[in-house]
GROMACS .gro file of C-alpha atoms in nm:
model
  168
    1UNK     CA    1  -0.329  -1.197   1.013
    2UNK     CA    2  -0.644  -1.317   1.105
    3UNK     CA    3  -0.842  -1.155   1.350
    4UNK     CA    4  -0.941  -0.838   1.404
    5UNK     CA    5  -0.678  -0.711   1.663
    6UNK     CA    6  -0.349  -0.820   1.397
    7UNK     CA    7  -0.520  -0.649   1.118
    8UNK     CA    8  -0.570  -0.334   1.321
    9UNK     CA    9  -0.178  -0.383   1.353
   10UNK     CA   10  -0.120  -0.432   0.993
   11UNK     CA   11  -0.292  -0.111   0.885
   12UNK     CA   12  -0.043   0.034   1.177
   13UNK     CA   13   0.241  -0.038   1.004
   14UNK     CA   14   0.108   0.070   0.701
   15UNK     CA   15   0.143   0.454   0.824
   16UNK     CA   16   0.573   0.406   0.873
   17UNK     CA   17   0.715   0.511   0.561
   18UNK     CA   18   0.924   0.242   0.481
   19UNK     CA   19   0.607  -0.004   0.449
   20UNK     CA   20   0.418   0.249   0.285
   21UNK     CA   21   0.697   0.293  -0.041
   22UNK     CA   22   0.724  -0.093  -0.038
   23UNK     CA   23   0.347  -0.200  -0.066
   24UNK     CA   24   0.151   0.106  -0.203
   25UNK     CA   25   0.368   0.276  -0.462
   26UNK     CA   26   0.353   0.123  -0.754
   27UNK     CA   27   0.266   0.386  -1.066
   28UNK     CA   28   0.342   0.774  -1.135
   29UNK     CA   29   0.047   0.891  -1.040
   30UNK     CA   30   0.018   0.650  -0.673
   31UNK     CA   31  -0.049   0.833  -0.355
   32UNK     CA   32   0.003   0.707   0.017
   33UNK     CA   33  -0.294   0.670   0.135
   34UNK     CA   34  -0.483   0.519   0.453
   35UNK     CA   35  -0.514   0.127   0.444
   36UNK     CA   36  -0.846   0.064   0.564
   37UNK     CA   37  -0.976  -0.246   0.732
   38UNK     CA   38  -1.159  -0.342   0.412
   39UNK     CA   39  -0.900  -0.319   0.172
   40UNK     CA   40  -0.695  -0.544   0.457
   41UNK     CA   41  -1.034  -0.793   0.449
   42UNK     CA   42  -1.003  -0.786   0.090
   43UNK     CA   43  -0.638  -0.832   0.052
   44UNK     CA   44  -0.619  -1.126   0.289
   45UNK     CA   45  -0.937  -1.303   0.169
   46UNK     CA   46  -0.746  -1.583  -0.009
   47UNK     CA   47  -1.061  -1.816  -0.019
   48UNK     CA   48  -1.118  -1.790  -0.350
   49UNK     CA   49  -0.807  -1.795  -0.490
   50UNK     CA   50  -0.593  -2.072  -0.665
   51UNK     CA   51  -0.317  -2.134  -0.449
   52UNK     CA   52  -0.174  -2.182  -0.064
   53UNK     CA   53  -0.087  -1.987   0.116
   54UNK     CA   54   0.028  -2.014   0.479
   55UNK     CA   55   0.111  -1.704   0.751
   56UNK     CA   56   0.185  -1.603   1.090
   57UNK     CA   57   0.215  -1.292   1.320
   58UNK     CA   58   0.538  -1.262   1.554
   59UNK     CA   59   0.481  -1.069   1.887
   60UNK     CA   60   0.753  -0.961   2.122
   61UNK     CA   61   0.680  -0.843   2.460
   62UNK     CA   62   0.322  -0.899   2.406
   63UNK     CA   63   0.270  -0.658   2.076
   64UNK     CA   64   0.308  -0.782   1.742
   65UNK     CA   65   0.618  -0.657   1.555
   66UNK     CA   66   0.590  -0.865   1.195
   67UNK     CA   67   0.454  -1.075   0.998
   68UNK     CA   68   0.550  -1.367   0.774
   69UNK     CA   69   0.342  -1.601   0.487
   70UNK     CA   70   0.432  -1.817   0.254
   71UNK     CA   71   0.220  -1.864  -0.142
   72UNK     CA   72   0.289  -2.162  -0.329
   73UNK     CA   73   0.315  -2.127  -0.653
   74UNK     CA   74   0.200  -1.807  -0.715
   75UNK     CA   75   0.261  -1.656  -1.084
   76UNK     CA   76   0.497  -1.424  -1.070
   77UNK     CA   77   0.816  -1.647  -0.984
   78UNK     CA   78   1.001  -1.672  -1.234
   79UNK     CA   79   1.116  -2.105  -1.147
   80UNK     CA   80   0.829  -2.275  -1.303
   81UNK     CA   81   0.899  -2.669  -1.302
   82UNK     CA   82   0.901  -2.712  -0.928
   83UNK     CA   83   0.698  -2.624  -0.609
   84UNK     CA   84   0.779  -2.255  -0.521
   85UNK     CA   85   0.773  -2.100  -0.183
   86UNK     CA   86   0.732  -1.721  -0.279
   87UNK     CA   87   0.731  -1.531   0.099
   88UNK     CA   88   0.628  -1.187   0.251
   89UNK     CA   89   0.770  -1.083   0.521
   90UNK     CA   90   0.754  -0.750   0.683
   91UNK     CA   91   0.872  -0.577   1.068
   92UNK     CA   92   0.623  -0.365   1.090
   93UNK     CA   93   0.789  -0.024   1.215
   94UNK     CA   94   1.149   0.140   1.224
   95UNK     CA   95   1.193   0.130   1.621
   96UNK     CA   96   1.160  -0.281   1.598
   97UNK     CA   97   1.417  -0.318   1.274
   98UNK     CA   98   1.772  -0.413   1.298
   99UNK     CA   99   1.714  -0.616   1.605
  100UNK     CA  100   1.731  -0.964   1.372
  101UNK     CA  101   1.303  -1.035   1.400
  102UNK     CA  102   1.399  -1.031   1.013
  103UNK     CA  103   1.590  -1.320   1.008
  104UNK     CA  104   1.371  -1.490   1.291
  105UNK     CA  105   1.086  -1.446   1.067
  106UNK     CA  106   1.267  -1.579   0.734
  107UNK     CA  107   1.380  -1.889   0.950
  108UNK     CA  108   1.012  -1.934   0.956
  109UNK     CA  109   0.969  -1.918   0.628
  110UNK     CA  110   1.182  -2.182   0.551
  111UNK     CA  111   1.039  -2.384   0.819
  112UNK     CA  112   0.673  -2.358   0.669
  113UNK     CA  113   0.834  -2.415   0.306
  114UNK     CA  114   0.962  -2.708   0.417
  115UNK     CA  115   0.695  -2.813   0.609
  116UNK     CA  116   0.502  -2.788   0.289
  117UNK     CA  117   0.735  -2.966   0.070
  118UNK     CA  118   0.837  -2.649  -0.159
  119UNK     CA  119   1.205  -2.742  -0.323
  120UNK     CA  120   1.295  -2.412  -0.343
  121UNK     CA  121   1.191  -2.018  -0.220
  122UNK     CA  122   1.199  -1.741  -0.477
  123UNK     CA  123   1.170  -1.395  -0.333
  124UNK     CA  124   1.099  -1.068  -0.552
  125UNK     CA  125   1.210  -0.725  -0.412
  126UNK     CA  126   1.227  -0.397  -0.517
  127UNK     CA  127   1.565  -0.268  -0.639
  128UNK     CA  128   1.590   0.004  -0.375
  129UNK     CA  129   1.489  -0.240  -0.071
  130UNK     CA  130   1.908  -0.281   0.081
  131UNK     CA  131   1.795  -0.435   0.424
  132UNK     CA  132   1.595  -0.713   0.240
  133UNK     CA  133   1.886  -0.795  -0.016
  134UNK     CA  134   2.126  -0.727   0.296
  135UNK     CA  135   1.921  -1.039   0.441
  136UNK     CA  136   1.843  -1.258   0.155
  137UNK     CA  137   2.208  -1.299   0.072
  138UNK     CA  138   2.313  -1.355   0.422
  139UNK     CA  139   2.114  -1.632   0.414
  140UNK     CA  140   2.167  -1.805   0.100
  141UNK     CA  141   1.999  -1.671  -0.097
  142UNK     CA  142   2.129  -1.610  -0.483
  143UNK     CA  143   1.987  -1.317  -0.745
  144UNK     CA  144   1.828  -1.519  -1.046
  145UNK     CA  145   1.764  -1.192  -1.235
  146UNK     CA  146   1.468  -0.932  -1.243
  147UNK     CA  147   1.161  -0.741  -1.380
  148UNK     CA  148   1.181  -0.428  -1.483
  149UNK     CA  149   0.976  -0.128  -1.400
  150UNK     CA  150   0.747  -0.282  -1.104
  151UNK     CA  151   0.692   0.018  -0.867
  152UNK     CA  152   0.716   0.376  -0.963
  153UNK     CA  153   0.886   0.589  -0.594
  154UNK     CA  154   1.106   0.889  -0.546
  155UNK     CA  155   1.054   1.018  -0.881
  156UNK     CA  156   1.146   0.708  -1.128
  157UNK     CA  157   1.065   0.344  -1.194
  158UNK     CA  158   1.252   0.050  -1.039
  159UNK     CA  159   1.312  -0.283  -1.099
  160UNK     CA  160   1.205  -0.603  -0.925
  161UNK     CA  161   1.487  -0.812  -0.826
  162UNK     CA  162   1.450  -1.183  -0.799
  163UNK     CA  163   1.612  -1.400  -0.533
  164UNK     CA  164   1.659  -1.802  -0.466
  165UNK     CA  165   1.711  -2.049  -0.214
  166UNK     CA  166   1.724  -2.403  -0.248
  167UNK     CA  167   1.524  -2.619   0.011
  168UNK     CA  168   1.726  -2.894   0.192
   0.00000   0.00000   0.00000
């Protein structure tokens, strides 16, 4: 996102549960709360920081439904001796989900890892997240093994789940 009309679309989605659990929730004591446009400023202000990263928007019918980036080599992957493609990608509310923008926007992803010479993509999810891991594994993708107690939701901790796919 990055102008002022797809962040006020991000903090949107932010208000459907399902994005909500996923990005906010991560300790016992976490509330959902209202994203505001300066935590999104601060969030996606990656000029500072120490490695690429690479994104887009998709809009359907003239409204943007999801998102979709791309960091290389961020830390928390758990492949360390090549270049990692470690991707977000999000639809942003329930009435545009199980149309297949989720696998238009991971085909995407491997087209800007690619792009940007990553050998492989290594995706982290929580446990609970079955439409993601429903995805990954239709395309490719193979569980490497996990992290455990990442994000603290309906009443316990869970685990995050770690996910590759070779680059060809």
């Amino acid at each position: 996102p990055n102008n002022l009309e797809q962040a006020h679309e991000y903090i949107k989605w932010t208000k459907d549960s399902v994005m909500n659990e996923n990005w906010f929730c991560k300790k016992p004591d976490s509330t959902k709360a209202e994203y505001s446009i300066e935590q999104f400023k601060d969030e996606f202000n990656y000029l500072d920081k120490d490695f690429e990263i690479y994104g887009f928007m998709m809009k359907v019918d003239g409204a943007y439904v999801g998102y979709g980036q791309i960091i290389i080599n961020q830390g928390g992957a758990f492949t360390k001796d090549k270049r990692v493609s470690w991707p977000s990608v999000a639809v942003g509310e329930s009435v545009n989900r199980s149309k297949g923008l989720g696998t238009l926007i991971c085909q995407k992803v491997y087209e800007l890892s690619k792009l940007h010479k990553c050998d492989v993509i290594e995706v982290g999810i929580f446990e609970f997240n079955n439409p993601i891991k429903q995805l990954l594994l239709k395309n490719g993708f193979k569980f490497i093994g996990q992290k455990e107690k990442i994000t603290y939701t309906q009443d316990r901790w869970w685990n995050a789940e770690h996910y590759l796919l070779p680059i060809y």
